Structures are given as C-alpha cells and as structure tokens.
GROMACS .gro file of N, CA and C in nm:
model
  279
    1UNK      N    1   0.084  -0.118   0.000
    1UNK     CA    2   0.000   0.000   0.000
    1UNK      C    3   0.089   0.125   0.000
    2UNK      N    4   0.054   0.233  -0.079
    2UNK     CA    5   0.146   0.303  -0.095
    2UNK      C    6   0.073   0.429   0.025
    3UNK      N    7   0.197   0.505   0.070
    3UNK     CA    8   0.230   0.555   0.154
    3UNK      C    9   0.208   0.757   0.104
    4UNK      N   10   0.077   0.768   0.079
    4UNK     CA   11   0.046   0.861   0.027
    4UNK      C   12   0.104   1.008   0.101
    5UNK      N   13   0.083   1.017   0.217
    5UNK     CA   14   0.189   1.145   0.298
    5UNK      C   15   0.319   1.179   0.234
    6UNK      N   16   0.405   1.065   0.216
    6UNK     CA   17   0.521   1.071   0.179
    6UNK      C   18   0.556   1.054   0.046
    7UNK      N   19   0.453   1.028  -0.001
    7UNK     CA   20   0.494   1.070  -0.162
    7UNK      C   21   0.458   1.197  -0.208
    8UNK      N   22   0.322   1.237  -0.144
    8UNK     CA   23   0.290   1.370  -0.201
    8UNK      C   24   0.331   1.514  -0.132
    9UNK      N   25   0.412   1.480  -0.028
    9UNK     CA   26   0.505   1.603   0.113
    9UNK      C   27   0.609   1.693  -0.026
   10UNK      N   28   0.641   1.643  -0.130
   10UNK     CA   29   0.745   1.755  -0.209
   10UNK      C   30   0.643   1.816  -0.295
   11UNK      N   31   0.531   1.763  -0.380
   11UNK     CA   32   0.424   1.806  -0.455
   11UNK      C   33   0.380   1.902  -0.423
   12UNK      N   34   0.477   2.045  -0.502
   12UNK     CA   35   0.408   2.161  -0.508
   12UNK      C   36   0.365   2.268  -0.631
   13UNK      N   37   0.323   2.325  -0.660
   13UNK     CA   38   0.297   2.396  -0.742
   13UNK      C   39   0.398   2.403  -0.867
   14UNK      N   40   0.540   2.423  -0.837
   14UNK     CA   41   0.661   2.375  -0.957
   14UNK      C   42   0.642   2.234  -1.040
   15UNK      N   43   0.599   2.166  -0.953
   15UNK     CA   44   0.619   1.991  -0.964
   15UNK      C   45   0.475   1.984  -1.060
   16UNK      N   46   0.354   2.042  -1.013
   16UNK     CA   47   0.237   2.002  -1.068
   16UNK      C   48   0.277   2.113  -1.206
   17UNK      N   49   0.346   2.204  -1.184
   17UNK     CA   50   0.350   2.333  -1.350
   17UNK      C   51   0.423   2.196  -1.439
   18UNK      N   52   0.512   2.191  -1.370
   18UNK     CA   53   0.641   2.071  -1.463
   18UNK      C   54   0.497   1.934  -1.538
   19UNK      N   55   0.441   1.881  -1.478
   19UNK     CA   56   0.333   1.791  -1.518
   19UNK      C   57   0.219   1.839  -1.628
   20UNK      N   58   0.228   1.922  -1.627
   20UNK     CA   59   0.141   2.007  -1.742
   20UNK      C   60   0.148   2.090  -1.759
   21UNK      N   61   0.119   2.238  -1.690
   21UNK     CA   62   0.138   2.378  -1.749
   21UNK      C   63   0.072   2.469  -1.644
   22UNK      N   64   0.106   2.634  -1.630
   22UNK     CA   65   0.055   2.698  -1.521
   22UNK      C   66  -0.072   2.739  -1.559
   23UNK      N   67  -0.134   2.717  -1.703
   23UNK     CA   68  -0.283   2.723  -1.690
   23UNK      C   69  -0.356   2.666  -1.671
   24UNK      N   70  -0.282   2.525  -1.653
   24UNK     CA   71  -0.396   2.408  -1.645
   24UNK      C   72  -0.401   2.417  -1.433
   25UNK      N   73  -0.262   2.387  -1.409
   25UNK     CA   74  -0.228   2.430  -1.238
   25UNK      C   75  -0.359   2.570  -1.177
   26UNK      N   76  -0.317   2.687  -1.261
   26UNK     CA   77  -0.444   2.779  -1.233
   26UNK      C   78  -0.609   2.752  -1.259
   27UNK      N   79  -0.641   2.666  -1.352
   27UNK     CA   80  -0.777   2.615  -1.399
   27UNK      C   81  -0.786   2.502  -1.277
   28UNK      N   82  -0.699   2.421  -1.195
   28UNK     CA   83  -0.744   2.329  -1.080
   28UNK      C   84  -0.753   2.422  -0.983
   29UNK      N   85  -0.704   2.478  -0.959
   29UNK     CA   86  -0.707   2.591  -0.815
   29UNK      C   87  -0.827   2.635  -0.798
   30UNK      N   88  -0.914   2.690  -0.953
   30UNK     CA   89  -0.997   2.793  -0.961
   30UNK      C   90  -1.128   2.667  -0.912
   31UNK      N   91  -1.136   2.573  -0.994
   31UNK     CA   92  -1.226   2.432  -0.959
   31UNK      C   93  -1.241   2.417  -0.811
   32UNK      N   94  -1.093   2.402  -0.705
   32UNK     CA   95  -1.106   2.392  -0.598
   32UNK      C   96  -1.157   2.450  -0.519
   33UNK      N   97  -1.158   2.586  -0.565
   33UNK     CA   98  -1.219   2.677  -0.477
   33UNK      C   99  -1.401   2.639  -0.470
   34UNK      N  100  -1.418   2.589  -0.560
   34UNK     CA  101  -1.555   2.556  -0.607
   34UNK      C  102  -1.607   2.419  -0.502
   35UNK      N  103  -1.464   2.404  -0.480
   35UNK     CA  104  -1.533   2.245  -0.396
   35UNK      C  105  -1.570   2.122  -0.422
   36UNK      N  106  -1.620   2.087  -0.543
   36UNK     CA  107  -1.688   1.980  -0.628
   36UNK      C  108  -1.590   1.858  -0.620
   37UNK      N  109  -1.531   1.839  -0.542
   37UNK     CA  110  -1.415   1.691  -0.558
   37UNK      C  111  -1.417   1.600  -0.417
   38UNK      N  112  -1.392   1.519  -0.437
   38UNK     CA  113  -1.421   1.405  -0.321
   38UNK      C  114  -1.317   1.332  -0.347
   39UNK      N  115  -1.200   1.267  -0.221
   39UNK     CA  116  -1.140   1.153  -0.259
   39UNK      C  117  -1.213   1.009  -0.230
   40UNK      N  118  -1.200   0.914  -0.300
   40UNK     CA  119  -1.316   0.836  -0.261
   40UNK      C  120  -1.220   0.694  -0.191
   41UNK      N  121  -1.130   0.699  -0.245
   41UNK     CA  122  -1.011   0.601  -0.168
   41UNK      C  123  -0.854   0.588  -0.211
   42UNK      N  124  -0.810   0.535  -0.129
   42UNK     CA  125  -0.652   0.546  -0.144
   42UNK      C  126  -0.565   0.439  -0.087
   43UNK      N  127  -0.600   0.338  -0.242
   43UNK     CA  128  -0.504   0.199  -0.183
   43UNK      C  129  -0.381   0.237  -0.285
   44UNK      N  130  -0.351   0.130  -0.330
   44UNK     CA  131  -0.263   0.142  -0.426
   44UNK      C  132  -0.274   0.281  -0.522
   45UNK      N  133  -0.370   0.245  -0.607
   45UNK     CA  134  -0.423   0.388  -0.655
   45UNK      C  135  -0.481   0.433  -0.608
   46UNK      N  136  -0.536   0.571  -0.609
   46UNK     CA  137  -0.635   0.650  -0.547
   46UNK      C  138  -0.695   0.721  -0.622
   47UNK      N  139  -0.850   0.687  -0.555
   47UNK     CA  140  -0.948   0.743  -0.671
   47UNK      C  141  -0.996   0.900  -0.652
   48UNK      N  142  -0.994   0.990  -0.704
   48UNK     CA  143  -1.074   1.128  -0.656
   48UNK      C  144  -1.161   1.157  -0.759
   49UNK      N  145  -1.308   1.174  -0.731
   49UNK     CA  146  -1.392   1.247  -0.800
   49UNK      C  147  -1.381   1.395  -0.859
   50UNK      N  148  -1.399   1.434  -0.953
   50UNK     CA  149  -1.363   1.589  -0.966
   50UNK      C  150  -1.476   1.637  -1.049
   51UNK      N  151  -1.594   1.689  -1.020
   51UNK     CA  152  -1.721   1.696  -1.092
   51UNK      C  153  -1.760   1.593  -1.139
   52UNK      N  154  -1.822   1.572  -1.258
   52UNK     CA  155  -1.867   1.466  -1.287
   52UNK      C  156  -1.712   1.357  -1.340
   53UNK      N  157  -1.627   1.381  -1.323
   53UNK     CA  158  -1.546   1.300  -1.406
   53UNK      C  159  -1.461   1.218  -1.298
   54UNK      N  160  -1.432   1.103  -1.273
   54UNK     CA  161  -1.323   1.003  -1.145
   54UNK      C  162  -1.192   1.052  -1.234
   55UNK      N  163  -1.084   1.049  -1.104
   55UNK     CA  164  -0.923   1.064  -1.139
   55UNK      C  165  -0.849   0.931  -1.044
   56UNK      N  166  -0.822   0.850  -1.116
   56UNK     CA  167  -0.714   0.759  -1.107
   56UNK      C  168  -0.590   0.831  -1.043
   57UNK      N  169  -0.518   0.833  -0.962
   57UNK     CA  170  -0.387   0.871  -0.914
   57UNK      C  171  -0.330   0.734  -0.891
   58UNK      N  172  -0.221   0.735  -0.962
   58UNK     CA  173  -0.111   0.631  -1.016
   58UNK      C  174   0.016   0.670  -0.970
   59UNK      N  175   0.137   0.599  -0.951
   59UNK     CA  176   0.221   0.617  -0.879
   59UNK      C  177   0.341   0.525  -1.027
   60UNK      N  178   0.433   0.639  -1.070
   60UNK     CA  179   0.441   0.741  -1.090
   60UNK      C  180   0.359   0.840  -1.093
   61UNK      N  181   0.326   1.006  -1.051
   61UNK     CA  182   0.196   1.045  -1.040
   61UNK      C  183   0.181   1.117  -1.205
   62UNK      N  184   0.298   1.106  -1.305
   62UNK     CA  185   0.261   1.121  -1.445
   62UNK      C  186   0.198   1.030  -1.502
   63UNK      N  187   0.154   0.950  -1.450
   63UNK     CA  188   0.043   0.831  -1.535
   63UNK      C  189  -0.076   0.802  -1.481
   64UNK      N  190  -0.105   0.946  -1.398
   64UNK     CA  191  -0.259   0.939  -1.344
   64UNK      C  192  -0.316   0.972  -1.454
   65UNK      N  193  -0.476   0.882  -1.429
   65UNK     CA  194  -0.562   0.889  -1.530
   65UNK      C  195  -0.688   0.952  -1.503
   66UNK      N  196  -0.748   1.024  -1.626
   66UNK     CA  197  -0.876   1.075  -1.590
   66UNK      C  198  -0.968   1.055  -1.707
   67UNK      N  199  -1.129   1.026  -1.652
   67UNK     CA  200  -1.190   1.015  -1.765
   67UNK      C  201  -1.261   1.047  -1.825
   68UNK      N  202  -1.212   1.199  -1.837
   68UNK     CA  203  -1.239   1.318  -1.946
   68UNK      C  204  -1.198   1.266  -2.072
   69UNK      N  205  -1.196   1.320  -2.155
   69UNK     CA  206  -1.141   1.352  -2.309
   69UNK      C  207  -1.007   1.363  -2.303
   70UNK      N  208  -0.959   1.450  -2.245
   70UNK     CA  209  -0.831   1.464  -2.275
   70UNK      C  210  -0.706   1.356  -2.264
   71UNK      N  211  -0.610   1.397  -2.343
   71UNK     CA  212  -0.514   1.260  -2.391
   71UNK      C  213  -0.405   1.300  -2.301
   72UNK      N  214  -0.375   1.423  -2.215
   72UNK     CA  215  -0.292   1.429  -2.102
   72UNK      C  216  -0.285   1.472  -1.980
   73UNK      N  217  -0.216   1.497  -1.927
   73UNK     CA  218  -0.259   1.536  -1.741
   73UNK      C  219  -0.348   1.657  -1.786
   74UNK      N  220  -0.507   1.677  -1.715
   74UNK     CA  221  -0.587   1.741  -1.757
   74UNK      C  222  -0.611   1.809  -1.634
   75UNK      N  223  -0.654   1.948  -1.602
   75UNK     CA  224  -0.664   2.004  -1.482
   75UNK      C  225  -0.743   1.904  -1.313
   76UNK      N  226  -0.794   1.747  -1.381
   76UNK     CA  227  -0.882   1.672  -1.307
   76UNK      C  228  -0.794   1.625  -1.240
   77UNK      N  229  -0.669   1.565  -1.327
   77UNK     CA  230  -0.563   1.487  -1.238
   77UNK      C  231  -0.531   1.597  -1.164
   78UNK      N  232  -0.451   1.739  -1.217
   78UNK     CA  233  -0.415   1.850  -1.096
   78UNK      C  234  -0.520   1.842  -0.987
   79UNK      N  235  -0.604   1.854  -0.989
   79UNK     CA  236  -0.723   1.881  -0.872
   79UNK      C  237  -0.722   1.776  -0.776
   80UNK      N  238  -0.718   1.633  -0.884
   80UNK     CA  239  -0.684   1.525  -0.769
   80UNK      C  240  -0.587   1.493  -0.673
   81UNK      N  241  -0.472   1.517  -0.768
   81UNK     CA  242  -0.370   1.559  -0.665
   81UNK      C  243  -0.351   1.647  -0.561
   82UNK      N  244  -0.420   1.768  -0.576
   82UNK     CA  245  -0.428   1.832  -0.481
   82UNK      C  246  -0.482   1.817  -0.346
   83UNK      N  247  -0.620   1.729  -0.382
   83UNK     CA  248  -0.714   1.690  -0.299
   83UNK      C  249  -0.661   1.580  -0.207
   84UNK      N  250  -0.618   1.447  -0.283
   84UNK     CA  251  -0.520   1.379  -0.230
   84UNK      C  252  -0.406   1.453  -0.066
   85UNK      N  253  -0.338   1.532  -0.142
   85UNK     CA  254  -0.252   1.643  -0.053
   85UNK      C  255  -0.333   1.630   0.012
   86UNK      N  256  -0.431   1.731   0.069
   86UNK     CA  257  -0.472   1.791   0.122
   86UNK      C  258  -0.560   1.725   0.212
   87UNK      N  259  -0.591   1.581   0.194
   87UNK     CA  260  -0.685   1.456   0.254
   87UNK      C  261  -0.556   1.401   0.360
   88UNK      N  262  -0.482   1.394   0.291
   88UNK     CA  263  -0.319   1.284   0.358
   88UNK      C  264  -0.269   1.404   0.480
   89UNK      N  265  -0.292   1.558   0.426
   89UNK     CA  266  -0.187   1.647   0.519
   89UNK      C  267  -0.327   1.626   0.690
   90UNK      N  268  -0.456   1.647   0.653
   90UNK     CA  269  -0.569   1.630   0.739
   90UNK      C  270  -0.549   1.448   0.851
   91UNK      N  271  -0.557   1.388   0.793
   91UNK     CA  272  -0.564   1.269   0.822
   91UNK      C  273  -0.377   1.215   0.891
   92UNK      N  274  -0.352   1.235   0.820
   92UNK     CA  275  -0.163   1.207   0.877
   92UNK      C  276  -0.148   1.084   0.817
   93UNK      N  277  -0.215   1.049   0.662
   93UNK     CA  278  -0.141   0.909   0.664
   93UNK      C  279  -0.115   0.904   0.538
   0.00000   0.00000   0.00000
C-alpha cells in the first residue's frame, strides 16, 4: 500500500507546472475553490472524483488517469492531486 503522505510532502505547485502547465495548475485551483471533488479512496491507486469525471492517481503520479477527453494530465488529475494532498496532510497518513 502506498504511503500517500510521503509521496505527495514535495508536490508543489513547480512539480504540478512541470506535469502540465501553469494554466492548467491555475484552472485546478480555480475548480477547488468551487469544492466539487471528493477523494473516494486510497489503496494502491487512489481514486478522486472531480465533478462529474473520477481521477485515477497512479504512482508514478505522471500516469494518473482521468476520464475526461483529454489525452494528457488534464486540470482533473491537478485537482486530484491536490485533494489527495490535502486529505493525507488532514488525516496524517
């Protein structure tokens, strides 16, 4: 089981720009503020809801999946990741 605190403790804003781009990083932020995301679990992978669409978080976290349209890290995976963070920094695990 992977050890979600400690993988996602360096994941910051550089790391998520480097994964896609600072408009897509600014288009998850703006979503978050909105609230609409749920993590729904976190074994191996971890699943987060992000509006209507689920985000796969995969470990490498460049091969999280989402199942939107889009063919690359799409602001859903940013959001998930974030959420992730932000579930693991609450919880301590």
């Amino acid at each position: 089981m992977n050890n979600w605190k400690t993988l996602l403790e360096n994941v910051d804003d550089d790391y998520l720009i480097g994964m896609s781009n600072k408009g897509i990083v600014k288009r998850a932020y703006k979503d978050k503020e909105e609230g609409n995301y749920q993590v729904l679990s976190m074994d191996e992978e971890a699943k987060v809801c992000v509006g209507s669409e689920t985000v796969t978080v995969c470990v490498p976290l460049g091969e999280s999946k989402c199942s939107c349209p889009s063919r690359s890290i799409c602001r859903h995976v940013i959001l998930g990741i974030m959420a992730l963070k932000e579930q693991t920094a609450k919880e301590g695990r």
